Every structure is written in C-alpha cells, then in structure tokens.
Coordinates of C-alpha atoms in Angstrom, one line a residue:
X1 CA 14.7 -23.6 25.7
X2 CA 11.2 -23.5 27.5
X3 CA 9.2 -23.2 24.1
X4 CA 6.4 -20.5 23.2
X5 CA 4.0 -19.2 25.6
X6 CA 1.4 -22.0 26.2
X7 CA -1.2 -19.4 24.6
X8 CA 0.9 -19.3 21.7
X9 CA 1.0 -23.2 21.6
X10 CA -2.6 -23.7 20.8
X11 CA -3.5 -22.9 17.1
X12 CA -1.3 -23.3 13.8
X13 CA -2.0 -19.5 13.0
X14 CA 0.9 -18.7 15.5
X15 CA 3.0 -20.5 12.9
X16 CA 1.5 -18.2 9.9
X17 CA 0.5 -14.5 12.2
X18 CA 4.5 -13.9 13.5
X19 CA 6.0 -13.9 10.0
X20 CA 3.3 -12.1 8.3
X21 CA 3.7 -9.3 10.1
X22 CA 7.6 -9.9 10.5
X23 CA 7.6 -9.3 6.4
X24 CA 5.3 -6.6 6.5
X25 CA 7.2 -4.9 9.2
X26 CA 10.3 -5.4 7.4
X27 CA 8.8 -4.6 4.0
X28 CA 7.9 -0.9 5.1
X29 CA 11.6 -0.3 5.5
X30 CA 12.4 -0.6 1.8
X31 CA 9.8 2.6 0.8
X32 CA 11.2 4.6 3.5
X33 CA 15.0 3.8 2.0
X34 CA 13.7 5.2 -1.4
X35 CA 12.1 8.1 0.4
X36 CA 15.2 9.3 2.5
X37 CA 17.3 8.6 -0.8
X38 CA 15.1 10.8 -3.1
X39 CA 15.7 13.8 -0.3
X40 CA 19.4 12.9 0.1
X41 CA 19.9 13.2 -3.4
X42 CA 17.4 15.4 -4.8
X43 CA 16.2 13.3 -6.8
X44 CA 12.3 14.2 -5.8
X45 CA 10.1 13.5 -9.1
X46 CA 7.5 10.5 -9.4
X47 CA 10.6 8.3 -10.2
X48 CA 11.0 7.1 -6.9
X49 CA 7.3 6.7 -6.2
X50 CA 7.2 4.1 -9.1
X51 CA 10.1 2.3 -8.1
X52 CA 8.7 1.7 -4.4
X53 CA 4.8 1.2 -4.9
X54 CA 5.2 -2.2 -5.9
X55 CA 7.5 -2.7 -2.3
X56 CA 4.9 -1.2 -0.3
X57 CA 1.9 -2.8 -2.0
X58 CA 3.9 -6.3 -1.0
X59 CA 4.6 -5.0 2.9
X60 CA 1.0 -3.9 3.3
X61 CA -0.9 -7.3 1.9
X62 CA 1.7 -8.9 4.3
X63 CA 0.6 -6.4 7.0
X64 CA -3.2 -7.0 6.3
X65 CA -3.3 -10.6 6.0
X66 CA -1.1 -10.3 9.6
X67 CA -3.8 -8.3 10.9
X68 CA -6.4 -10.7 9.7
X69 CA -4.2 -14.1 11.2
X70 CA -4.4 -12.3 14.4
X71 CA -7.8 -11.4 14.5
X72 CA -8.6 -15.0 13.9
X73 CA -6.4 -16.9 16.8
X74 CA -7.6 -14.5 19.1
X75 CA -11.4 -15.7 18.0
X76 CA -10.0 -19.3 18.0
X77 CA -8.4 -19.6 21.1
X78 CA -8.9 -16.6 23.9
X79 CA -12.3 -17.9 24.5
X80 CA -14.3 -14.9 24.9
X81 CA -16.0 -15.0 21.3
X82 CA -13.7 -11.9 20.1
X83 CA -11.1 -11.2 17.5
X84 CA -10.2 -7.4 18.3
X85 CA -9.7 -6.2 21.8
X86 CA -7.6 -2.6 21.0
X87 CA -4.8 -4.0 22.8
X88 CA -1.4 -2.0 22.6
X89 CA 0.2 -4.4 20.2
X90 CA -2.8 -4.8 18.3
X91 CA -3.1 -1.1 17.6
X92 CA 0.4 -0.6 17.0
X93 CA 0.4 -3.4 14.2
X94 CA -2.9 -1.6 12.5
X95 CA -1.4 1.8 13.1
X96 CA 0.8 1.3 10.1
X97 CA -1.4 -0.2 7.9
X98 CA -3.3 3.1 8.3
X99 CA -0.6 5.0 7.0
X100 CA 0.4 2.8 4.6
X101 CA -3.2 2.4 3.1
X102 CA -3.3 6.2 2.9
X103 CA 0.2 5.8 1.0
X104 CA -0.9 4.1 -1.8
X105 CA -3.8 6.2 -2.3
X106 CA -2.3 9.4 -2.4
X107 CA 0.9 8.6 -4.5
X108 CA -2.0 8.3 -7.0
X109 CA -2.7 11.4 -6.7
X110 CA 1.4 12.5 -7.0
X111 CA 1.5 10.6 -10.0
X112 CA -1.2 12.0 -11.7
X113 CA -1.1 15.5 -10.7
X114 CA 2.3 16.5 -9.2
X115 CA 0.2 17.0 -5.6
X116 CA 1.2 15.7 -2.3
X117 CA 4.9 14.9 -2.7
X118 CA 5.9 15.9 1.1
X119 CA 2.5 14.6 2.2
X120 CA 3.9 11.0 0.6
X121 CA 7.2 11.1 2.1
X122 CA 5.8 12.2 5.2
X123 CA 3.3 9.3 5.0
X124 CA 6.4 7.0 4.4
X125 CA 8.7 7.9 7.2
X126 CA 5.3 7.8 9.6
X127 CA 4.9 4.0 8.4
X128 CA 8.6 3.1 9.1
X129 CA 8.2 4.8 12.3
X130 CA 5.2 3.1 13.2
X131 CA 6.8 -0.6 12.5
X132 CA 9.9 0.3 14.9
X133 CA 7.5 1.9 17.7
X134 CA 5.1 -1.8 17.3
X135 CA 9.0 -3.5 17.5
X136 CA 9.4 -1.4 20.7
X137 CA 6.3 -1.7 22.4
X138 CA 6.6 -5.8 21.9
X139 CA 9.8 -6.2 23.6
X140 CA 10.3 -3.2 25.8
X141 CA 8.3 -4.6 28.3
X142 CA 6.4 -1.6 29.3
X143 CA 3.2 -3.3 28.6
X144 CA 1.1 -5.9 29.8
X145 CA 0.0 -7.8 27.3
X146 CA -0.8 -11.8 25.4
X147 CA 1.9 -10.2 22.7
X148 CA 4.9 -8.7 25.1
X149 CA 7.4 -11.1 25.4
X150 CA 10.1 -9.7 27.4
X151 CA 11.6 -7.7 30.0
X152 CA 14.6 -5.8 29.2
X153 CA 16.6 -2.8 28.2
X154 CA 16.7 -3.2 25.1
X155 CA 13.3 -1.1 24.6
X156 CA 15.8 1.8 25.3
X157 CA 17.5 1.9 22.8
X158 CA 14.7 1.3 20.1
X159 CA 13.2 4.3 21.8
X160 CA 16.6 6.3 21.1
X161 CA 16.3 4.6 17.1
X162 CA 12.7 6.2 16.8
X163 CA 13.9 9.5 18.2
X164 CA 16.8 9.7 15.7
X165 CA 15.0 8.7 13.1
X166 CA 12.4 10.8 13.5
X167 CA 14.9 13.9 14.1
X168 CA 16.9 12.9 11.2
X169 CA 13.6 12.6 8.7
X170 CA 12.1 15.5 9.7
X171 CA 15.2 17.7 9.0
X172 CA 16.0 16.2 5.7
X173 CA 12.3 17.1 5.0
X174 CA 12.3 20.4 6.1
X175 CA 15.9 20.7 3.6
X176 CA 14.1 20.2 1.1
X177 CA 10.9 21.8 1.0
X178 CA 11.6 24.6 -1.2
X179 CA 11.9 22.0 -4.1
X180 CA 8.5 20.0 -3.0
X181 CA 6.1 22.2 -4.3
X182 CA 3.1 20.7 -5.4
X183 CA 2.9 21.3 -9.4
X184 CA -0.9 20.9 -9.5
X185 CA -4.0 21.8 -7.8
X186 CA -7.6 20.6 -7.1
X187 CA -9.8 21.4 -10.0
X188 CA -13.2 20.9 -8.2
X189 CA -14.7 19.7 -5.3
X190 CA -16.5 16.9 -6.9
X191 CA -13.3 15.0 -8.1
X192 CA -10.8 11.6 -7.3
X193 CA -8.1 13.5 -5.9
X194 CA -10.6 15.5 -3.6
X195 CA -11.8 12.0 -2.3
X196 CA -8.4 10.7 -1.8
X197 CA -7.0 13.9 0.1
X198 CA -10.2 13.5 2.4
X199 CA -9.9 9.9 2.9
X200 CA -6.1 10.5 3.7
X201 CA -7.4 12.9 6.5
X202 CA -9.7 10.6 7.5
X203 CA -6.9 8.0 7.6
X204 CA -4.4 10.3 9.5
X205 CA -6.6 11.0 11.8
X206 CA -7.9 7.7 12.9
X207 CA -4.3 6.6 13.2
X208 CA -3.4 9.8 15.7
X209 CA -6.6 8.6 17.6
X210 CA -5.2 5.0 17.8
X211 CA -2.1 6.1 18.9
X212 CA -3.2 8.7 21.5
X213 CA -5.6 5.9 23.2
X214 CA -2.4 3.3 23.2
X215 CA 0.3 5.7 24.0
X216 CA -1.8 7.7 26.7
X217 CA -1.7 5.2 29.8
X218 CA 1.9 4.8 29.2
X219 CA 2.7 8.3 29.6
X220 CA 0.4 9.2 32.1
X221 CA 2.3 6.5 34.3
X222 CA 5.8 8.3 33.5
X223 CA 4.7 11.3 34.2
X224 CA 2.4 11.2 36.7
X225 CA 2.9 7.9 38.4
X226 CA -1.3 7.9 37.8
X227 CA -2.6 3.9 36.4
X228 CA -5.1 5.1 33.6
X229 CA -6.5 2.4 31.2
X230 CA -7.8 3.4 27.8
X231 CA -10.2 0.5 27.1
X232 CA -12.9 -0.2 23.8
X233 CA -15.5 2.2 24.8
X234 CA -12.8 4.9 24.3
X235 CA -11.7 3.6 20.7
X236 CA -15.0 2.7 19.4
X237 CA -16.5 6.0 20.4
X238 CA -13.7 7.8 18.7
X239 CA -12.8 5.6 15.3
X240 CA -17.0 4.2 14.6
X241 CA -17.8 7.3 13.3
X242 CA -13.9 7.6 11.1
X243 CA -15.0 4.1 10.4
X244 CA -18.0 4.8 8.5
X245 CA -17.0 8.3 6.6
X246 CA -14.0 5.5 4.8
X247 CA -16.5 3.3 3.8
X248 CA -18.3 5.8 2.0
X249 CA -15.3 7.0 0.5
X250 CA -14.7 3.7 -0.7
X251 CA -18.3 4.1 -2.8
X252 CA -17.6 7.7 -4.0
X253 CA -14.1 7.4 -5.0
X254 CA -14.3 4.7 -7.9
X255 CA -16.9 6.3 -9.5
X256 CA -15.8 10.5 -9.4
X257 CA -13.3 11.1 -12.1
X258 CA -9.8 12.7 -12.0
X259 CA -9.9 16.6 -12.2
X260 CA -13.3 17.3 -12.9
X261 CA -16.5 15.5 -13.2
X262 CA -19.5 15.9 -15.3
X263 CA -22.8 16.0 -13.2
X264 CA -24.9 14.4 -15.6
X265 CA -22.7 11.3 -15.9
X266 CA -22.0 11.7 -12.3
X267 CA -26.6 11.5 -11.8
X268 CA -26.2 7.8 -13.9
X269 CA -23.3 6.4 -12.1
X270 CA -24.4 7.1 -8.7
X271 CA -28.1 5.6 -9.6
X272 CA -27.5 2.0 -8.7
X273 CA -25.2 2.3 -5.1
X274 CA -27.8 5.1 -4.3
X275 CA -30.3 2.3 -4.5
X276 CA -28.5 -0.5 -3.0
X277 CA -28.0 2.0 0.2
X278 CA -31.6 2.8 0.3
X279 CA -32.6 -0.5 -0.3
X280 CA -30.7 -2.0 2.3
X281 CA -31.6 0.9 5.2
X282 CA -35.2 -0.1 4.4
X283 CA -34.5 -3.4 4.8
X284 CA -32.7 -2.9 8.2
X285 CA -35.4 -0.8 9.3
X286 CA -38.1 -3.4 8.4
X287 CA -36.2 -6.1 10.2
X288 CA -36.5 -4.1 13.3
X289 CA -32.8 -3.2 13.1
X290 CA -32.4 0.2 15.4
X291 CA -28.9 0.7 15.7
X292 CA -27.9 3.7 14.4
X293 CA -24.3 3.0 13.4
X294 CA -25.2 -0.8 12.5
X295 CA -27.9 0.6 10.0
X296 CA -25.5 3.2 8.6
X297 CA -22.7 0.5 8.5
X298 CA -24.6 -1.8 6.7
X299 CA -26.5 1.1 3.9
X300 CA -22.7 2.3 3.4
X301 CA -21.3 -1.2 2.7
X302 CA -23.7 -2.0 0.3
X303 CA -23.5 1.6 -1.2
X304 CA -20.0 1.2 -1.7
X305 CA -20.2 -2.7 -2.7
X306 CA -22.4 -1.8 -5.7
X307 CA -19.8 1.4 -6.9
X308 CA -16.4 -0.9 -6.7
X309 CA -19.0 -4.0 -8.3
X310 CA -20.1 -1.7 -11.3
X311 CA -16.5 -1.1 -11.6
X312 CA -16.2 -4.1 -13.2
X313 CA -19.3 -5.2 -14.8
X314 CA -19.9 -2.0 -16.7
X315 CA -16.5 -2.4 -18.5
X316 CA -17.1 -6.1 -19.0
X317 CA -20.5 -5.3 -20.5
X318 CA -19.4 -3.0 -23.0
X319 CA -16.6 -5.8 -24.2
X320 CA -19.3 -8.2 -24.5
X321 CA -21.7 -5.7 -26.4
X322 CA -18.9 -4.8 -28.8
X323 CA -16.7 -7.9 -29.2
X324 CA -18.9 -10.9 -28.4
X325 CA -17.1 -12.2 -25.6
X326 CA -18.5 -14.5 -23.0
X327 CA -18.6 -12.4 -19.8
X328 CA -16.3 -14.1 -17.7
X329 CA -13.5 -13.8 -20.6
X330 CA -15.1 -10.0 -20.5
X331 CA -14.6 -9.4 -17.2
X332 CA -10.8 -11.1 -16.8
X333 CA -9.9 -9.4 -19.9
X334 CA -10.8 -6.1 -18.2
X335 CA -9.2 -6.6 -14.8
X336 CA -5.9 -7.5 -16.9
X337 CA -6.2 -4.3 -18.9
X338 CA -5.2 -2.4 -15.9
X339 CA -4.3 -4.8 -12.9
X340 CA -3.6 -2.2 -10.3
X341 CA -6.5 -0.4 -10.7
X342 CA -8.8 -3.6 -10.3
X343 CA -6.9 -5.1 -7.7
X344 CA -7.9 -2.0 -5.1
X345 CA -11.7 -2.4 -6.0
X346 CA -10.8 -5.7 -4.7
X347 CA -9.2 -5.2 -2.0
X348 CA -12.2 -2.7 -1.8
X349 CA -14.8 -5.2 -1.4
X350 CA -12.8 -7.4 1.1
X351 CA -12.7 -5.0 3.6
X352 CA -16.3 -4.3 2.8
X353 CA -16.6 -7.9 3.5
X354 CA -15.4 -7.5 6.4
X355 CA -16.6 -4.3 7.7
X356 CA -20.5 -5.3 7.0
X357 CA -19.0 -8.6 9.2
X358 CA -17.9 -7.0 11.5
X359 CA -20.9 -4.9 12.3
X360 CA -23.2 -7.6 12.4
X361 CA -21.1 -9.9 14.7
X362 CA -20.6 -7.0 17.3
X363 CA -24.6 -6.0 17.6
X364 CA -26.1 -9.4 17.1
X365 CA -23.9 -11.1 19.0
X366 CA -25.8 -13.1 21.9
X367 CA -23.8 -15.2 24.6
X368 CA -25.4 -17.3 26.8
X369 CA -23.0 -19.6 30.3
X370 CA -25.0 -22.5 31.3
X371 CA -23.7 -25.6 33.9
X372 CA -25.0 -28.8 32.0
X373 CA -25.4 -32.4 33.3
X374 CA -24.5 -35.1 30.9
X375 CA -27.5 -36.3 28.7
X376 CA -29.0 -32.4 29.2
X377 CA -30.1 -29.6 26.7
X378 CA -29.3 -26.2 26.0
X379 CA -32.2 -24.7 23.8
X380 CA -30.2 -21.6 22.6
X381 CA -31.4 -19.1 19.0
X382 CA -32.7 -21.9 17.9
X383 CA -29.7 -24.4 18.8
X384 CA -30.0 -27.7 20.5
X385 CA -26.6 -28.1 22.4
X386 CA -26.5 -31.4 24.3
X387 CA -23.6 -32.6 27.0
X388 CA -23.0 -36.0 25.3
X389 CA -19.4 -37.3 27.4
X390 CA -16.2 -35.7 29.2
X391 CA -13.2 -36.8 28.0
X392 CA -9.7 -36.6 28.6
X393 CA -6.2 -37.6 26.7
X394 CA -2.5 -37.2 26.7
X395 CA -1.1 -35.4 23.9
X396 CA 2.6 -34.3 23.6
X397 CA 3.5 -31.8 26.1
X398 CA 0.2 -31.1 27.5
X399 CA -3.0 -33.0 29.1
X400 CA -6.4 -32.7 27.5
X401 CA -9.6 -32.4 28.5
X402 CA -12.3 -31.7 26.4
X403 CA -16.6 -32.7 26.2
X404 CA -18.4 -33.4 23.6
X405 CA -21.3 -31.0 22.5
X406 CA -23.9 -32.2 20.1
X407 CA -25.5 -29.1 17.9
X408 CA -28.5 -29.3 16.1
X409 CA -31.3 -27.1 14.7
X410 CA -34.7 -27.8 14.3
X411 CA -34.9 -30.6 11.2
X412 CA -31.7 -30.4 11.0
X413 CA -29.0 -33.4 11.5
X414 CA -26.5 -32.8 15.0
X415 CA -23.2 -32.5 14.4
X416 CA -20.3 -33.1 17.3
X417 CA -18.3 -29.7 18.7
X418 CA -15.7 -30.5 20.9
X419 CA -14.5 -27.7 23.2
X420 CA -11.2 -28.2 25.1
X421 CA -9.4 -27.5 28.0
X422 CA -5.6 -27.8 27.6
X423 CA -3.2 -28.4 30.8
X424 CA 0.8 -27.2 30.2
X425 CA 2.4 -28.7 33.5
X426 CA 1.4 -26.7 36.2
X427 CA 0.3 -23.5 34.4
X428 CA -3.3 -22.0 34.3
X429 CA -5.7 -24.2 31.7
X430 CA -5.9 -22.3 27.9
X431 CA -9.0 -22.9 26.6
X432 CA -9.3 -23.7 22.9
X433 CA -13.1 -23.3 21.8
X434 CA -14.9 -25.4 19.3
X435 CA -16.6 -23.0 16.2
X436 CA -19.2 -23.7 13.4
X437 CA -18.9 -21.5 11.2
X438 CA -21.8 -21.2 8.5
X439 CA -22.2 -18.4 6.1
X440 CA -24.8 -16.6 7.9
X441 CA -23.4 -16.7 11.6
X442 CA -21.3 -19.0 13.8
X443 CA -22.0 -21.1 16.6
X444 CA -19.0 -21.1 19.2
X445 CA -18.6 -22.8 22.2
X446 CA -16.4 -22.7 24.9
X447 CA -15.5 -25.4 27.9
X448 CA -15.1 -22.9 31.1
X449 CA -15.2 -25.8 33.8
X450 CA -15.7 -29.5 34.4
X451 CA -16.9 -32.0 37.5
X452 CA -16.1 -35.5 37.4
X453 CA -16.0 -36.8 40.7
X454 CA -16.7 -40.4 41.4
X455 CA -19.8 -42.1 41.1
X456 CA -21.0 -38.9 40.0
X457 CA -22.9 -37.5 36.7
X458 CA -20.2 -35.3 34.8
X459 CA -21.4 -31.9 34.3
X460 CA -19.4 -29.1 32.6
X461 CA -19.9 -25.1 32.2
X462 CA -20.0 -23.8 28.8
X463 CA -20.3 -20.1 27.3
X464 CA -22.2 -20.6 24.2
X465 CA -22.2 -17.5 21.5
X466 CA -23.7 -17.1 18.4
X467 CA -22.5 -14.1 16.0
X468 CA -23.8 -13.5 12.8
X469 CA -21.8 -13.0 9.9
X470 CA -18.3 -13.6 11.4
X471 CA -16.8 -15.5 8.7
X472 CA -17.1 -12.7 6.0
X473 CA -14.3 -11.2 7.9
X474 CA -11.7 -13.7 7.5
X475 CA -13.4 -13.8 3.4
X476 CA -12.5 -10.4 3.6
X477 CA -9.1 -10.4 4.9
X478 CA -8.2 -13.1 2.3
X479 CA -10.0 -11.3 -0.4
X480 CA -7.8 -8.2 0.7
X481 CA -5.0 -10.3 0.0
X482 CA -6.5 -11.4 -3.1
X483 CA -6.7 -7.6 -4.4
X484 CA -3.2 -7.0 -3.4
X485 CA -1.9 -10.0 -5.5
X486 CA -3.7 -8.9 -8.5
X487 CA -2.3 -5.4 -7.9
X488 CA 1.4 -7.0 -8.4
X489 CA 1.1 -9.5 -11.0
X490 CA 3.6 -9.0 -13.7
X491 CA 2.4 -8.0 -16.8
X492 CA 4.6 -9.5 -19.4
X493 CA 4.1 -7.0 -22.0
X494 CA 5.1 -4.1 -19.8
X495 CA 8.3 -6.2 -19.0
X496 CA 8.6 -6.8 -22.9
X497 CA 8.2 -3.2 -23.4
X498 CA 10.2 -2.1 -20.8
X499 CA 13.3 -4.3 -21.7
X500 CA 12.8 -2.7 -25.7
X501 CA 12.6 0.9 -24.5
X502 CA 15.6 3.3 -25.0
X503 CA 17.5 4.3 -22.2
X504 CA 16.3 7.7 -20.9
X505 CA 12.8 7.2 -21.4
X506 CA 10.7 7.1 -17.9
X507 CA 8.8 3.8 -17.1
X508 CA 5.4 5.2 -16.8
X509 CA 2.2 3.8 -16.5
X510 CA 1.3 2.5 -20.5
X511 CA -1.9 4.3 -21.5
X512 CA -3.6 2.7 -24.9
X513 CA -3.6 5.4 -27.4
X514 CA -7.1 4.0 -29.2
X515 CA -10.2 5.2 -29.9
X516 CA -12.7 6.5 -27.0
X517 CA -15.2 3.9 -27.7
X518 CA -12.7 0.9 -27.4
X519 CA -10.6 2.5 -24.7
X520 CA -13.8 2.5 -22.6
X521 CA -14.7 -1.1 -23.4
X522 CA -11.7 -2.1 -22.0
X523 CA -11.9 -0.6 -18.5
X524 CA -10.2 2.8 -19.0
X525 CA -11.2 5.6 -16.4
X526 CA -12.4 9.3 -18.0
X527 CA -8.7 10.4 -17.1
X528 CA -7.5 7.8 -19.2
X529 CA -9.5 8.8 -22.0
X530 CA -8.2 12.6 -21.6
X531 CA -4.8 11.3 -21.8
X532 CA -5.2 9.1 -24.6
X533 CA -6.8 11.8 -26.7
X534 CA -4.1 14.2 -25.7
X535 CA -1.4 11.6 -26.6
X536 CA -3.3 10.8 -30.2
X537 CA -3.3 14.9 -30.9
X538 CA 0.2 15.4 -30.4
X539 CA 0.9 12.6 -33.2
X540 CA 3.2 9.6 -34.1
X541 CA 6.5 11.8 -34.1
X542 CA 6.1 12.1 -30.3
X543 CA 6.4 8.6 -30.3
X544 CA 10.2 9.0 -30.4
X545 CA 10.1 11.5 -27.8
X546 CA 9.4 9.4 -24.9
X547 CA 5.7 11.4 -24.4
X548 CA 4.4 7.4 -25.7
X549 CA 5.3 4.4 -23.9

C-alpha cells in the first residue's frame, strides 16, 4: 500500500502512541461487560467491582501513557513548540480517561460504604461509550484533523452502535434501580468519600465541557449548515478553573479520613502542605510571577505534592522509629503493605508533575523567528544559537535537509542541534525539530525555510522557543504509569491466601487484624484502624465465618 501519512512517518512514538491507546480503548470494554452482566443478572454487590478494578486500572495506565505518547510527537514533530492543541481526536481520547479516573475513585467509595453503585455503572457504560464515539470520530471522516484517517460510511454505523448501546444501557439501568440503593450515607462534610463525590463532579463535568466544545461545531454544521470552530481559548477558559479545584482535591483527599474526621488530627496533618502552598505563592509572588492561575497552579501542586509525599514518609518514619529499619526498606515495606493505595499517591504526584509542567511551559513560554546567515548569532534568554552549515542527504523514502545550530550559554560548552526538513516525493515538507531538553526548561528549534543558491551565503529561518519545565510532563506521564504498575502488582500472599480460602468466602480487601500502634507503622489509613478494631472485638470464632480474610 502507500504507507502512513508522511506526518506519521517522522518519530518512533507513532510506533508506541497507536497501540497504547488501541489497548486502552479495548481494555474499557472488559469493565463495561462486567457492568451490563451484574444488571443482566442481578448480581449487583461489590463482587463485580472487585473483579473489574484490576481491568480498568490496566485500560486506563494504557490510556494515560497514550495520552502522554501523543502529547510528546506532537511537541516532537508539528513544529509549533506544543503538545496539546484540543483537537477533536485529542479530546475524545482524554474524554475517557476522565471518566475512567472518576471510576476508580468512586468504586472506592462503593466498596467501602455501599454508596454510588448506579453512579459506577453509569461511569462505566460512559467510558465504553466514550472509546466507540473516539473510534467514530477517527474514521467517520466528519473531521478535519492530523488523526482522521479516512472517508467512508462506515462512521454510520458506529454512530448506530453508540445509539444502541447507549439505549440498551440506559434501560437495563433504569430495570434495575429499585435494587441500587445506596446502603450508606455521608457522615460529614469533612470526610474521603465527600472529596471523592466532589472530585467525581468535578470530573463529570469537565468531561461534559470537553465534549460540548468537540461535539458543538459538528452539530451546528448538521443542523444549521453554519462553520463554527471551538478553538483553545474556549476550552482553557472553561476546564483552567476545573483544572485547578482537582489538584487541590488531590492534597485534601489523602489526608481526610473515611466517614468522619477528627479536627485536631485534621489541624496537624494539614500543617506541612499548608506551608508548602504558602511558601511557594510567596515565592511566585517574589519572583514577579502575576499570573493569577499560574500562581494558584503552582501553590496547589506543591500543596498537594507535600499531602500525597507525607503519605509515605510518615508511615515509613514510624517503621523506622519502632523497628529500626533503614528508611528506604521503611518506605518499600510500606508501599507493599497496601500497593493499591500507594500506587494512586503515585500516580498522584505524576500528574502533579505534570500539571506544575504544564503551567510553567504555557506562561513562560517565549518564541522568537529569526532569518540567519551562516557564521551568524542569535542571542536569545540567554542562548547563543549560531548557523554553522546546511546540509542535505538521502535517506530511505525521503530527502533531507537539515542545518546545523550550535547552542551555548554563557561559560557554558556549545553543543550541535540539528533541525530538519524532511521531503516525501512531492508532498509538502514535515518539519521535525531539534529539542534540548534540561530539567529546568527546553530549548527547541525549528528549520521553517532554507536559501542555498549558488555562489551564495546559505541562510535559513528558524523559530526558536524556550519553555520551562517541559520535561516534568513526560516524568509525569511515565510516573503515572509507574503508579498504575504498582497499583497491579500481584501480591503473592493474597494469591496464597486466596488459593487456601474456602469456597463461599468473598475475596475482600485483607485488613491486618494487629494492634493500633503497629497497624499504623505500617501505612494503614484511620478506616483501617476502625475496621481492624472491629474485626479484633468480634473474636477468633468469626474467623471461620468469612468476616476475616
């Protein structure tokens, strides 16, 4: 056949982005088969919520690190210093993930307290949804776009798949609602399931604003026959602001307890992400920072940070203080006390990774397009880009011309980019730019034209950027992967317990029954404790009674 798009040609991520998403698309269909079954067959306690977390814990890190593959050819290839550009197929990829994320933090709550089960399965059918109506709007051919790839009918009948689907979910639903009651209720204001139904409104709502802004053109033309284009001043008017209430979330839920919290214990564990965000809003503020959302973005993350980090150091501490341990052993003894706990405080801190990246790349960012002889200077932030040669070279199916840049800072020794121009036969010239990335910002340059007549000096055009911070988002990303791996590890004396357990006796969640002081040195939250304590009162002839795992 012809071969990929010559965009698509141009980095190795389109050989890791396409099936990353594939298996995370793909992966949301097994939780929505255990979803429609539990409603088929009644069958609508926690059991199937433990049988599928693990499924969609594996679809979303695919999804995420997707997202994150994505984000990073567009920055290493498009040319325009960029890695999200709200483009249909963009959004309907992260439009999912929404959902999905607000899945796995509200089956928490299910589990815990009987609450939310047709919130979950509505959450669940919404993510399926959202994979086939991504499917659709790639290869219906209703939008123009770097990810549509054909023109066809076959985006009818997907369109006819969603409608079914969603007719056929929604009326099984509504069948059974009589038997969804929620068997619990929120104890207090100030408490983890609180922050986890307000950061699955948060969540919900976001996605419905994503979807409006992509789905809005296209209806307005079938309607109306009017061209209306929802662009980035739209979206980051209406999600900066969603944005920032989740990363707060992300500080307050780790550290509230389950049902009800004490305020005095609350006053001690809120003292040191209280001071991180003050410290770091002064900080801003000395700096000269003004921007409102960049200053809020930034107190928040490290607010937040410092929550999910004392997650895992306070634990760790306490081991050290009453066993001994080196804190390393401390700390990985902890995280493997309850690995799906500590994996989300991971996953946690990679998208705060990415978020405080993200908002220092977007309002620092400064671009400079200069024409350069050969043998001349840029002086640029503190840069020294000189035009050293124009080159050009035959590679396989393409022709290549590219210049090499020499960067330097002041003291500092020069190193060679080497932006590029790459020819496909007789199509338009794809750009691939040349980055440095260094922890505290990159440098990226970009070849937009070339002169090389004869007997002439070379010159070349070149859009020069620097962004601060923009490699903490791909940290991130992986680090969100990281969490999600840690999350699923096998523990292998659950599988040794498991395969030793009589039949009839529910898989649940193993809870040490030990005393508070050594429950708490390994990690366990406050509800833990409760349940522990609860467990230990009711005695060892429970044991045989399934209430002890």
């Amino acid at each position: 056949g012809p071969g990929p798009n010559p965009l698509l040609q141009n980095h190795w991520l389109m050989a890791v982005h396409p099936p990353l998403l594939y298996l995370g698309y793909v992966g949301m269909t097994v939780p929505f088969a255990f979803a429609i079954g539990a409603l088929l067959s009644g069958r609508l306690d926690e059991t199937w919520i433990r049988a599928t977390r693990r499924w969609t814990v594996v679809a979303w890190g695919f999804l995420s690190l997707a997202i994150m593959a994505g984000m990073w050819w567009s920055y290493e290839v498009l040319g325009w210093g960029g890695y999200w550009a709200w483009d249909p197929v963009e959004n309907a990829s992260f439009m999912p993930w929404l959902t999905a994320t607000a899945f796995l933090h509200s089956i928490m709550v299910q589990e815990r307290r009987g609450m939310l089960k047709v919130w979950n399965l509505s959450l669940v059918i919404a993510t399926f949804l959202l994979t086939i109506l991504g499917t659709f709007l790639t290869r219906s051919g209703i939008i123009s776009s770097v990810h549509a790839f054909t023109q066809g009918t076959i985006g009818y009948y997907f369109l006819g798949f969603i409608a079914v689907v969603l007719a056929f979910s929604l009326a099984v639903l509504a069948g059974r609602s009589a038997e969804l009651r929620a068997a619990g209720h929120l104890d207090a204001a100030a408490s983890r399931e609180t922050v986890f139904l307000v950061n699955n409104l948060l969540l919900t709502a976001f996605t419905f604003t994503v979807l409006l802004g992509t789905l809005f053109p296209l209806l307005a033309d079938a309607v109306q026959g009017v061209q209306v284009s929802v662009g980035a001043p739209f979206f980051n008017r209406m999600t900066v602001p969603i944005m920032m209430a989740l990363i707060f979330l992300m500080g307050v839920g780790p550290v509230l307890p389950w049902r009800r919290a004490d305020p005095d214990e609350l006053k001690r564990r809120f003292i040191v992400p209280a001071a991180a965000f003050m410290a770091v809003v002064a900080g801003s503020l000395i700096f000269g920072l003004r921007q409102p959302y960049t200053i809020v973005a930034f107190g928040f993350a490290a607010f937040a940070l410092a929550a999910n980090i004392g997650e895992f150091v306070a634990p760790a501490l306490k081991r050290v203080r009453a066993h001994g341990e080196f804190i390393l052993l401390a700390l990985l003894r902890v995280v493997n006390a309850n690995r799906r706990r500590y994996g989300g405080y991971v996953a946690h801190i990679g998208v705060l990774l990415m978020a405080a990246g993200i908002a220092a790349s977007s309002t620092f960012k400064i671009e400079r397009n200069v024409t350069l002889r050969q043998g001349e200077v840029l002086e640029f932030k503190g840069y020294r880009l000189r035009f050293d040669e124009l080159w050009g070279r035959e590679e396989p199916q393409r022709f290549v011309i590219g210049a090499d840049i020499a960067i330097s800072r002041e003291g500092g020794s020069e190193s060679i980019l080497q932006p590029r121009l790459n020819l496909y036969g007789a199509n338009q010239p794809i750009t691939t730019p040349a980055v440095r990335s260094r922890p505290h910002e990159d440098v990226y340059v970009t070849l937009m034209a070339w002169s090389a007549e004869e007997g002439a000096t070379p010159t070349v055009t070149i859009r020069a950027i620097v962004e601060p911070l923009l490699v903490w988002i791909w940290i991130g990303g992986l680090i969100v992967g990281l969490g999600a791996l840690i999350s699923l590890w096998p523990d292998r004396r659950r599988r040794r317990g498991a395969a030793q357990r009589p039949a009839g006796i529910a898989d649940a969640e193993p809870v040490p029954v030990v005393v508070t002081g050594e429950l708490a040195a390994a990690g366990a939250s406050a509800g833990q404790v409760a349940v522990a304590r609860e467990r230990t009162r009711l005695g060892p002839e429970s044991a045989g009674k399934g209430i002890l795992p």
